[in-house]
Short mmCIF file of C-alpha atoms and ligand atoms in Angstrom, two decimals:
data_model
loop_
_atom_site.label_atom_id
_atom_site.label_comp_id
_atom_site.label_asym_id
_atom_site.label_seq_id
_atom_site.Cartn_x
_atom_site.Cartn_y
_atom_site.Cartn_z
CA UNK A 121 75.42 93.62 112.96
CA UNK A 122 75.02 97.10 110.86
CA UNK A 123 74.66 100.99 112.78
CA UNK A 124 71.45 101.07 110.99
CA UNK A 125 69.35 98.43 111.23
CA UNK A 126 66.23 100.55 112.82
CA UNK A 127 64.44 101.43 109.73
CA UNK A 128 64.68 97.77 108.38
CA UNK A 129 62.95 94.98 108.29
CA UNK A 130 64.85 91.41 107.06
CA UNK A 131 69.18 91.59 107.64
CA UNK A 132 71.68 91.97 104.64
CA UNK A 133 70.92 89.51 101.95
CA UNK A 134 74.62 87.74 101.85
CA UNK A 135 75.03 88.65 98.29
CA UNK A 136 74.43 92.48 99.15
CA UNK A 137 77.29 91.80 102.05
CA UNK A 138 79.59 89.84 100.20
CA UNK A 139 79.54 92.45 97.02
CA UNK A 140 79.57 95.51 99.37
CA UNK A 141 81.68 94.65 102.26
CA UNK A 142 85.31 95.30 101.61
CA UNK A 143 87.76 94.48 104.46
CA UNK A 144 90.64 96.64 102.85
CA UNK A 145 89.78 99.26 105.63
CA UNK A 146 90.84 96.58 108.29
CA UNK A 147 94.27 99.02 107.42
CA UNK A 148 92.84 101.77 108.78
CA UNK A 149 91.54 100.33 112.69
CA UNK A 150 94.19 102.07 114.08
CA UNK A 151 93.77 105.62 112.49
CA UNK A 152 89.64 105.51 113.13
CA UNK A 153 90.20 104.34 116.85
CA UNK A 154 92.80 107.41 116.90
CA UNK A 155 90.12 109.60 115.77
CA UNK A 156 87.80 108.20 118.21
CA UNK A 157 89.70 108.76 121.13
CA UNK A 158 89.77 112.71 119.67
CA UNK A 159 86.01 112.93 119.20
CA UNK A 160 85.54 111.01 122.32
CA UNK A 161 87.92 113.81 124.46
CA UNK A 162 85.83 116.65 122.65
CA UNK A 163 82.69 115.40 123.28
CA UNK A 164 83.27 115.17 126.95
CA UNK A 165 84.89 118.80 126.48
CA UNK A 166 81.65 120.63 124.91
CA UNK A 167 79.26 118.88 127.68
CA UNK A 168 77.47 116.64 124.92
CA UNK A 169 79.04 112.81 127.05
CA UNK A 170 79.60 113.68 130.90
CA UNK A 171 83.30 113.05 131.50
CA UNK A 172 82.86 109.79 134.11
CA UNK A 173 81.65 108.21 130.84
CA UNK A 174 84.24 110.38 128.59
CA UNK A 175 86.86 108.40 131.06
CA UNK A 176 85.20 104.83 130.17
CA UNK A 177 84.78 105.14 126.59
CA UNK A 178 88.63 106.88 126.39
CA UNK A 179 90.05 103.81 128.42
CA UNK A 180 88.13 101.19 126.02
CA UNK A 181 89.22 102.66 122.88
CA UNK A 182 92.89 102.08 124.69
CA UNK A 183 92.36 98.76 124.59
CA UNK A 184 91.24 98.66 120.91
CA UNK A 185 94.13 100.64 120.29
CA UNK A 186 96.86 97.97 121.74
CA UNK A 187 94.48 95.49 120.52
CA UNK A 188 94.91 96.73 116.94
CA UNK A 189 98.88 97.32 117.61
CA UNK A 190 99.12 93.93 118.62
CA UNK A 191 97.33 92.88 115.67
CA UNK A 192 95.16 91.14 118.09
CA UNK A 193 91.94 93.47 117.26
CA UNK A 194 89.34 91.23 116.16
CA UNK A 195 86.94 91.60 112.68
CA UNK A 196 83.83 89.83 113.37
CA UNK A 197 82.00 88.50 109.40
CA UNK A 198 79.28 91.04 111.11
CA UNK A 199 81.14 94.15 110.66
CA UNK A 200 79.69 95.99 108.16
CA UNK A 201 83.26 97.96 107.71
CA UNK A 202 85.97 99.35 110.02
CA UNK A 203 83.99 102.08 112.14
CA UNK A 204 80.96 99.40 112.50
CA UNK A 205 83.78 96.82 114.27
CA UNK A 206 85.22 99.20 116.30
CA UNK A 207 81.96 100.37 117.63
CA UNK A 208 80.74 97.11 118.01
CA UNK A 209 84.01 96.66 120.31
CA UNK A 210 83.98 99.22 122.09
CA UNK A 211 79.77 98.66 122.76
CA UNK A 212 81.21 95.13 124.27
CA UNK A 213 83.58 96.76 126.91
CA UNK A 214 81.96 99.61 127.83
CA UNK A 215 77.73 98.66 127.48
CA UNK A 216 75.42 101.29 126.69
CA UNK A 217 77.88 104.02 126.75
CA UNK A 218 79.12 102.83 123.89
CA UNK A 219 76.59 103.92 121.78
CA UNK A 220 76.86 107.39 122.60
CA UNK A 221 80.92 106.91 120.56
CA UNK A 222 78.87 108.16 117.27
CA UNK A 223 77.30 111.22 118.33
CA UNK A 224 77.34 114.30 116.28
CA UNK A 225 79.73 111.86 113.82
CA UNK A 226 79.01 109.47 110.31
CA UNK A 227 80.72 107.02 108.91
CA UNK A 228 81.02 109.85 106.10
CA UNK A 229 83.80 112.35 108.34
CA UNK A 230 84.80 109.20 109.71
CA UNK A 231 86.25 107.53 106.58
CA UNK A 232 87.13 111.16 104.85
CA UNK A 233 89.59 111.27 108.61
CA UNK A 234 91.16 108.08 108.38
CA UNK A 235 92.32 107.80 105.18
CA UNK A 236 94.09 111.22 105.62
CA UNK A 237 95.40 109.76 108.53
CA UNK A 238 96.90 106.79 106.82
CA UNK A 239 98.11 109.13 103.91
CA UNK A 240 99.74 111.02 106.28
CA UNK A 241 101.44 108.15 108.09
CA UNK A 242 102.31 106.55 104.40
CA UNK A 243 103.19 109.85 102.92
CA UNK A 244 106.20 109.78 105.70
CA UNK A 245 107.31 106.24 105.53
CA UNK A 246 107.68 106.95 101.86
CA UNK A 247 110.08 109.76 101.85
CA UNK A 248 112.12 108.09 104.65
CA UNK A 249 112.65 104.80 101.57
CA UNK A 250 112.87 107.75 98.62
CA UNK A 251 115.86 108.97 101.16
CA UNK A 252 117.31 105.44 101.88
CA UNK A 253 117.68 105.08 97.96
CA UNK A 254 118.74 108.49 97.18
CA UNK A 255 121.49 107.86 100.12
CA UNK A 256 122.00 104.15 98.69
CA UNK A 257 122.72 105.70 95.07
CA UNK A 258 125.11 108.06 96.49
CA UNK A 259 126.95 105.63 98.10
CA UNK A 260 127.73 104.74 94.54
CA UNK A 261 127.77 107.74 92.52
CA UNK A 262 130.31 108.22 95.14
CA UNK A 263 132.41 105.07 94.07
CA UNK A 264 132.13 106.20 90.81
CA UNK A 265 132.84 109.79 90.03
CA UNK A 266 135.61 108.65 87.62
CA UNK A 267 134.76 105.73 86.23
CA UNK A 268 133.56 107.07 82.76
CA UNK A 269 130.59 106.07 80.64
CA UNK A 270 128.46 107.14 78.25
CA UNK A 271 125.81 109.28 78.31
CA UNK A 272 123.03 108.03 75.49
CA UNK A 273 120.23 110.26 73.57
CA UNK A 274 118.52 108.16 71.74
CA UNK A 275 119.97 104.95 73.01
CA UNK A 276 123.27 106.50 71.35
CA UNK A 277 126.40 107.00 72.82
CA UNK A 278 126.31 110.48 73.15
CA UNK A 279 128.84 112.29 75.64
CA UNK A 280 131.94 110.85 78.03
CA UNK A 281 130.48 111.16 81.76
CA UNK A 282 130.97 110.08 84.52
CA UNK A 283 128.74 106.88 86.08
CA UNK A 284 128.20 108.95 89.21
CA UNK A 285 126.84 111.47 87.38
CA UNK A 286 123.64 108.89 85.76
CA UNK A 287 123.21 107.85 89.08
CA UNK A 288 122.96 111.28 90.85
CA UNK A 289 120.45 111.91 87.85
CA UNK A 290 118.03 109.37 89.66
CA UNK A 291 119.22 110.74 92.73
CA UNK A 292 117.48 114.41 91.56
CA UNK A 293 114.07 112.63 90.43
CA UNK A 294 114.31 110.61 93.31
CA UNK A 295 114.36 114.64 95.66
CA UNK A 296 111.88 115.26 94.02
CA UNK A 297 109.31 112.44 94.06
CA UNK A 298 110.22 112.78 98.36
CA UNK A 299 109.21 116.57 97.89
CA UNK A 300 105.72 115.86 96.23
CA UNK A 301 104.62 113.83 99.11
CA UNK A 302 105.99 116.68 101.00
CA UNK A 303 104.00 119.90 99.24
CA UNK A 304 100.90 117.45 99.90
CA UNK A 305 101.49 117.19 102.95
CA UNK A 306 100.60 120.36 103.75
CA UNK A 307 97.38 119.92 101.94
CA UNK A 308 96.82 116.61 104.16
CA UNK A 309 96.81 119.01 107.34
CA UNK A 310 92.77 119.92 106.90
CA UNK A 311 90.90 117.93 109.45
CA UNK A 312 87.70 116.87 108.20
CA UNK A 313 86.27 115.37 110.91
CA UNK A 314 83.02 116.93 112.36
CA UNK A 315 81.64 117.11 109.11
CA UNK A 316 79.49 114.33 110.03
CA UNK A 317 77.54 112.59 107.08
CA UNK A 318 78.13 115.90 104.91
CA UNK A 319 76.34 119.00 106.24
CA UNK A 320 77.48 119.56 109.86
CA UNK A 321 75.70 119.11 113.33
CA UNK A 322 72.85 120.79 115.09
CA UNK A 323 75.18 119.55 118.10
CA UNK A 324 78.16 122.29 119.24
CA UNK A 325 80.60 120.33 118.56
CA UNK A 326 83.93 122.13 118.36
CA UNK A 327 85.56 120.37 115.08
CA UNK A 328 88.91 122.48 115.63
CA UNK A 329 89.77 120.74 119.08
CA UNK A 330 89.77 117.17 117.56
CA UNK A 331 91.83 118.52 114.28
CA UNK A 332 94.50 119.85 117.37
CA UNK A 333 93.96 116.76 118.83
CA UNK A 334 95.46 114.43 115.63
CA UNK A 335 98.14 117.37 114.92
CA UNK A 336 96.24 118.87 111.87
CA UNK A 337 96.96 122.39 111.04
CA UNK A 338 93.15 123.08 110.71
CA UNK A 339 89.63 122.16 109.75
CA UNK A 340 87.50 121.76 106.84
CA UNK A 341 85.41 125.09 105.36
CA UNK A 342 83.00 123.19 103.60
CA UNK A 343 81.31 119.98 105.26
CA UNK A 344 80.21 119.13 102.23
CA UNK A 345 83.59 119.18 100.16
CA UNK A 346 85.28 117.88 103.54
CA UNK A 347 83.00 114.07 103.51
CA UNK A 348 83.05 114.52 99.31
CA UNK A 349 86.10 115.18 98.11
CA UNK A 350 89.20 112.29 97.01
CA UNK A 351 91.15 114.46 95.07
CA UNK A 352 93.86 114.15 98.05
CA UNK A 353 93.87 110.33 97.48
CA UNK A 354 94.49 111.15 93.51
CA UNK A 355 97.35 113.04 94.80
CA UNK A 356 98.92 110.65 96.88
CA UNK A 357 98.59 107.99 94.00
CA UNK A 358 100.10 110.41 91.63
CA UNK A 359 103.10 111.13 93.39
CA UNK A 360 103.77 107.63 93.78
CA UNK A 361 103.03 106.61 90.41
CA UNK A 362 105.45 109.39 89.18
CA UNK A 363 108.08 107.43 92.10
CA UNK A 364 107.22 104.14 89.83
CA UNK A 365 107.83 105.08 86.93
CA UNK A 366 111.26 107.00 87.86
CA UNK A 367 111.82 103.86 88.91
CA UNK A 368 111.08 102.35 86.29
CA UNK A 369 113.48 103.88 84.61
CA UNK A 370 116.26 102.89 86.49
CA UNK A 371 114.62 99.55 86.28
CA UNK A 372 114.95 99.49 83.02
CA UNK A 373 118.52 100.53 82.41
CA UNK A 374 119.68 98.32 85.22
CA UNK A 375 118.52 95.57 83.28
CA UNK A 376 119.91 96.68 80.16
CA UNK A 377 123.37 97.00 81.83
CA UNK A 378 123.60 93.73 83.37
CA UNK A 379 123.10 91.79 80.55
CA UNK A 380 126.34 90.63 78.45
CA UNK A 381 126.27 92.78 75.46
CA UNK A 382 126.03 95.56 78.50
CA UNK A 383 128.31 94.40 80.92
CA UNK A 384 128.34 97.57 83.24
CA UNK A 385 126.84 95.62 86.60
CA UNK A 386 126.27 92.66 88.66
CA UNK A 387 124.29 92.23 91.34
CA UNK A 388 125.11 89.84 94.39
CA UNK A 389 123.51 86.42 94.03
CA UNK A 390 121.30 86.94 97.19
CA UNK A 391 119.59 89.42 94.84
CA UNK A 392 119.10 88.07 91.59
CA UNK A 393 117.69 84.69 90.47
CA UNK A 394 118.09 81.58 88.43
CA UNK A 395 116.69 79.93 85.43
CA UNK A 396 115.00 76.24 86.15
CA UNK A 397 116.19 75.71 82.45
CA UNK A 398 119.13 77.41 82.01
CA UNK A 399 122.24 76.54 84.52
CA UNK A 400 124.23 79.93 83.20
CA UNK A 401 121.52 82.30 83.64
CA UNK A 402 121.22 85.49 86.66
CA UNK A 403 118.62 87.45 86.05
CA UNK A 404 117.83 91.29 87.41
CA UNK A 405 114.22 89.79 88.72
CA UNK A 406 113.41 92.49 90.94
CA UNK A 407 114.21 95.32 88.32
CA UNK A 408 111.64 93.69 85.95
CA UNK A 409 109.61 93.27 88.40
CA UNK A 410 110.24 97.71 89.87
CA UNK A 411 109.79 98.01 85.92
CA UNK A 412 106.64 96.05 85.56
CA UNK A 413 105.05 97.28 88.61
CA UNK A 414 104.70 100.66 87.57
CA UNK A 415 102.17 99.91 85.44
CA UNK A 416 99.66 98.74 88.43
CA UNK A 417 100.47 102.46 89.76
CA UNK A 418 99.44 103.64 86.81
CA UNK A 419 96.35 101.91 86.41
CA UNK A 420 95.46 102.72 89.87
CA UNK A 421 95.88 106.40 89.59
CA UNK A 422 93.62 106.32 86.42
CA UNK A 423 90.84 104.13 88.27
CA UNK A 424 90.88 107.32 91.20
CA UNK A 425 90.57 109.66 88.51
CA UNK A 426 88.04 108.20 87.01
CA UNK A 427 86.14 107.03 90.51
CA UNK A 428 85.53 111.04 91.07
CA UNK A 429 84.70 111.45 87.33
CA UNK A 430 80.88 112.87 87.20
CA UNK A 431 80.57 112.12 90.87
CA UNK A 432 77.78 114.11 92.48
CA UNK A 433 78.55 115.56 96.05
CA UNK A 434 78.63 114.59 98.83
CA UNK A 435 79.71 111.18 99.97
CA UNK A 436 78.27 108.04 97.34
CA UNK A 437 79.33 104.52 98.07
CA UNK A 438 82.02 104.38 94.94
CA UNK A 439 84.38 106.00 97.12
CA UNK A 440 84.33 102.94 99.20
CA UNK A 441 86.66 102.04 96.20
CA UNK A 442 88.97 104.84 96.79
CA UNK A 443 91.45 102.34 99.11
CA UNK A 444 91.74 99.66 96.79
CA UNK A 445 93.63 101.79 94.54
CA UNK A 446 95.25 103.55 96.78
CA UNK A 447 96.85 100.66 99.26
CA UNK A 448 97.68 98.77 95.70
CA UNK A 449 99.54 101.97 94.93
CA UNK A 450 101.32 102.46 98.00
CA UNK A 451 101.85 99.13 98.33
CA UNK A 452 104.07 99.26 94.88
CA UNK A 453 106.27 102.05 95.95
CA UNK A 454 106.64 100.90 99.35
CA UNK A 455 107.80 96.90 97.80
CA UNK A 456 109.71 98.28 95.11
CA UNK A 457 111.55 101.26 96.80
CA UNK A 458 112.95 98.36 99.71
CA UNK A 459 113.48 95.96 96.39
CA UNK A 460 115.40 98.06 94.83
CA UNK A 461 117.49 99.79 97.47
CA UNK A 462 118.63 96.14 98.86
CA UNK A 463 119.55 95.02 94.68
CA UNK A 464 121.67 98.50 94.25
CA UNK A 465 123.20 98.23 97.64
CA UNK A 466 124.88 94.49 96.22
CA UNK A 467 125.50 96.16 92.86
CA UNK A 468 129.23 96.11 91.82
CA UNK A 469 129.90 98.28 88.13
CA UNK A 470 132.58 98.05 86.10
CA UNK A 471 131.61 99.28 82.96
CA UNK A 472 133.59 99.39 79.55
CA UNK A 473 134.66 102.48 78.18
CA UNK A 474 132.69 104.40 76.10
CA UNK A 475 133.73 104.26 72.71
CA UNK A 476 135.38 107.14 71.37
CA UNK A 477 133.36 108.38 69.13
CA UNK A 478 131.99 110.58 72.38
CA UNK A 479 134.44 112.70 72.26
CA UNK A 480 133.50 114.33 68.71
CA UNK A 481 131.50 117.36 70.26
CA UNK A 482 134.96 118.18 71.81
CA UNK A 483 136.79 118.21 68.27
CA UNK A 484 134.10 121.09 67.36
CA UNK A 485 134.71 123.12 70.65
CA UNK A 486 138.33 122.97 69.99
CA UNK A 487 137.20 124.79 66.90
CA UNK A 488 134.89 126.93 68.42
CA UNK A 489 137.85 127.71 70.88
CA UNK A 490 139.62 129.46 67.88
CA UNK A 491 136.62 131.85 66.86
CA UNK A 492 134.98 129.35 64.42
CA UNK A 493 131.12 129.47 64.18
CA UNK A 494 129.87 126.31 66.19
CA UNK A 495 127.92 125.28 62.94
CA UNK A 496 131.16 125.37 60.91
CA UNK A 497 133.11 123.68 63.49
CA UNK A 498 130.12 120.68 63.66
CA UNK A 499 130.08 119.89 59.69
CA UNK A 500 133.75 120.21 59.81
CA UNK A 501 134.14 117.33 62.31
CA UNK A 502 131.03 115.35 60.83
CA UNK A 503 133.39 115.55 57.22
CA UNK A 504 135.65 113.88 59.28
CA UNK A 505 133.81 111.35 61.35
CA UNK A 506 132.38 110.89 57.84
CA UNK A 507 135.96 110.12 55.72
CA UNK A 508 136.45 107.81 58.79
CA UNK A 509 133.67 105.73 58.57
CA UNK A 510 134.08 105.22 54.40
CA UNK A 511 137.44 103.65 55.74
CA UNK A 512 136.24 101.48 58.35
CA UNK A 513 137.84 103.87 61.17
CA UNK A 514 137.44 104.59 64.63
CA UNK A 515 137.70 108.35 66.08
CA UNK A 516 140.75 107.29 67.67
CA UNK A 517 142.27 106.60 64.56
CA UNK A 518 142.57 109.69 62.85
CA UNK A 519 145.61 111.35 62.05
CA UNK A 520 147.14 114.84 62.23
CA UNK A 521 145.90 115.05 58.70
CA UNK A 522 142.74 113.87 59.11
CA UNK A 523 142.20 116.52 60.99
CA UNK A 524 143.76 119.26 58.83
CA UNK A 525 142.07 118.06 56.17
CA UNK A 526 138.58 117.99 57.63
CA UNK A 527 139.15 121.83 58.54
CA UNK A 528 142.70 123.97 58.13
CA UNK A 529 142.32 125.20 62.11
CA UNK A 530 142.80 122.48 63.88
CA UNK A 531 146.29 121.99 65.07
CA UNK A 532 148.22 119.07 65.35
CA UNK A 533 147.61 118.44 69.53
CA UNK A 534 143.68 118.68 69.15
CA UNK A 535 144.38 114.87 68.05
CA UNK A 536 144.66 114.03 71.68
CA UNK A 537 141.19 114.97 72.44
CA UNK A 538 139.96 111.96 71.24
CA UNK A 539 140.18 110.29 74.55
CA UNK A 540 137.08 109.78 76.73
CA UNK A 541 138.53 110.35 80.81
CA UNK A 542 140.11 113.95 78.86
CA UNK A 543 136.78 114.33 77.63
CA UNK A 544 135.17 113.94 81.19
CA UNK A 545 138.12 116.03 82.69
CA UNK A 546 137.80 118.92 79.97
CA UNK A 547 134.00 119.51 81.27
CA UNK A 548 133.44 122.15 83.00
CA UNK A 549 129.83 123.65 82.69
CA UNK A 550 128.12 124.08 85.96
CA UNK A 551 125.71 120.91 86.93
CA UNK A 552 127.77 118.73 83.76
CA UNK A 553 129.31 115.47 83.54
CA UNK A 554 132.07 115.64 85.45
CA UNK A 555 134.04 114.51 88.44
CA UNK A 556 133.73 117.87 89.96
CA UNK A 557 130.37 118.03 89.15
CA UNK A 558 129.84 114.84 91.07
CA UNK A 559 131.43 115.67 94.03
CA UNK A 560 129.60 119.57 94.42
CA UNK A 561 126.06 117.13 93.17
CA UNK A 562 127.02 114.87 96.30
CA UNK A 563 127.65 117.56 99.15
CA UNK A 564 124.39 119.98 97.55
CA UNK A 565 122.24 115.93 97.31
CA UNK A 566 123.51 115.52 101.37
CA UNK A 567 122.69 118.91 102.50
CA UNK A 568 119.39 118.71 101.04
CA UNK A 569 118.61 114.81 102.64
N1 LIG B 23 83.11 102.25 104.76
C1 LIG B 23 82.69 103.46 103.81
C2 LIG B 23 83.96 103.97 102.79
O1 LIG B 23 84.93 103.23 103.25
C3 LIG B 23 82.53 104.05 104.82
C4 LIG B 23 80.92 104.37 105.29
C5 LIG B 23 80.21 105.39 104.57
N2 LIG B 23 79.55 105.59 104.82
C6 LIG B 23 78.03 105.18 104.49
N3 LIG B 23 76.75 105.64 104.74
N4 LIG B 23 78.38 103.58 104.28
O2 LIG B 23 83.75 104.72 102.44
#
């Protein structure tokens, strides 16, 4: 049964129904009922519904809430959307009184409300998951504050750093991902309920009181904005997408690091998969799918932006599909954080030492300390590198003579600078790749978390 049969002479065609009814919004049933509870209480307070009837409506809505939370709330094929289902069920329980539920309300402000309530719940949940992910990574970083690996630029070995430093880079990224959801939570603190179909109501409703009851900070200032805008949905998807994109970078590194060539990490058998054909294989599928699923989030963000583009005010049915994109993206991040965090919890890192070449900058900096301009020092070490390469030797094979041939200001003891562990030990700059820095970061991060 539709909410709008009055002016129609025939029932909706099956084709129309199948095309226009998208059951995704069933996921909003709890939000829809909570909004209805606040709405009914307000209608009673302002005298639009007698208090006795308000009590009956509230009791019915409490029954619905229990059904929804237990997963037993039943949707019928004839329910056009979640709002219709809730109203239909309230009428089943209360009879004609239920027909007052929709007083001074429209599905347009109702859906705007439901989606906001969903995003507040989801945002909080994603923040919790990002915190767990960060804590797992911090645990690994603490274990590897002294394990030396190459930091890469251009995917070429660049400088020696603790593995913990590399892992913590992702924790800082995750913290920003988390704070994006926090920022959004402020903007989500505006209730759209009371905007009605888009222009408000001639009835003396009090949107401020439903807003307060639902935990919003304030109420909308413009009813057309309240029902017609979906920028906050796009913003939630953007928060999800940037987090997914960040995780896809970690995922790619985990895939690389678990190759025979890198040999940095192994994952627990329970978090890897095998090959149906190749008996020796152990595949990091969670990481591969995490990398791949960032594509879906980017797709959802693009779709959500495009859905708004050029759309006239206020509500248009196009906006029904915001939920498709919102839920798809949000589910991707939820699943990815759960799976990646679990996989990381099973990780054992044992990376080989970096190539001695990563200490080249230390040699140049030794000259700088003796007053040599950096550019000159860079060239001197460049000459050394070039002559060693020409002879097929590594930097760790450089002799005192090689050094002094490259620049007279090298001292014999400088050969000892070609040591990847020492390179990390000598690192003193704030936030740089040193063991002390890893420990400082972990302390700071633990405070922030
Ligand atoms: N089901 C719609 C949505 O999800 C809400 C109803 C909007 N109003 C209407 N007259 N169809 O966006």
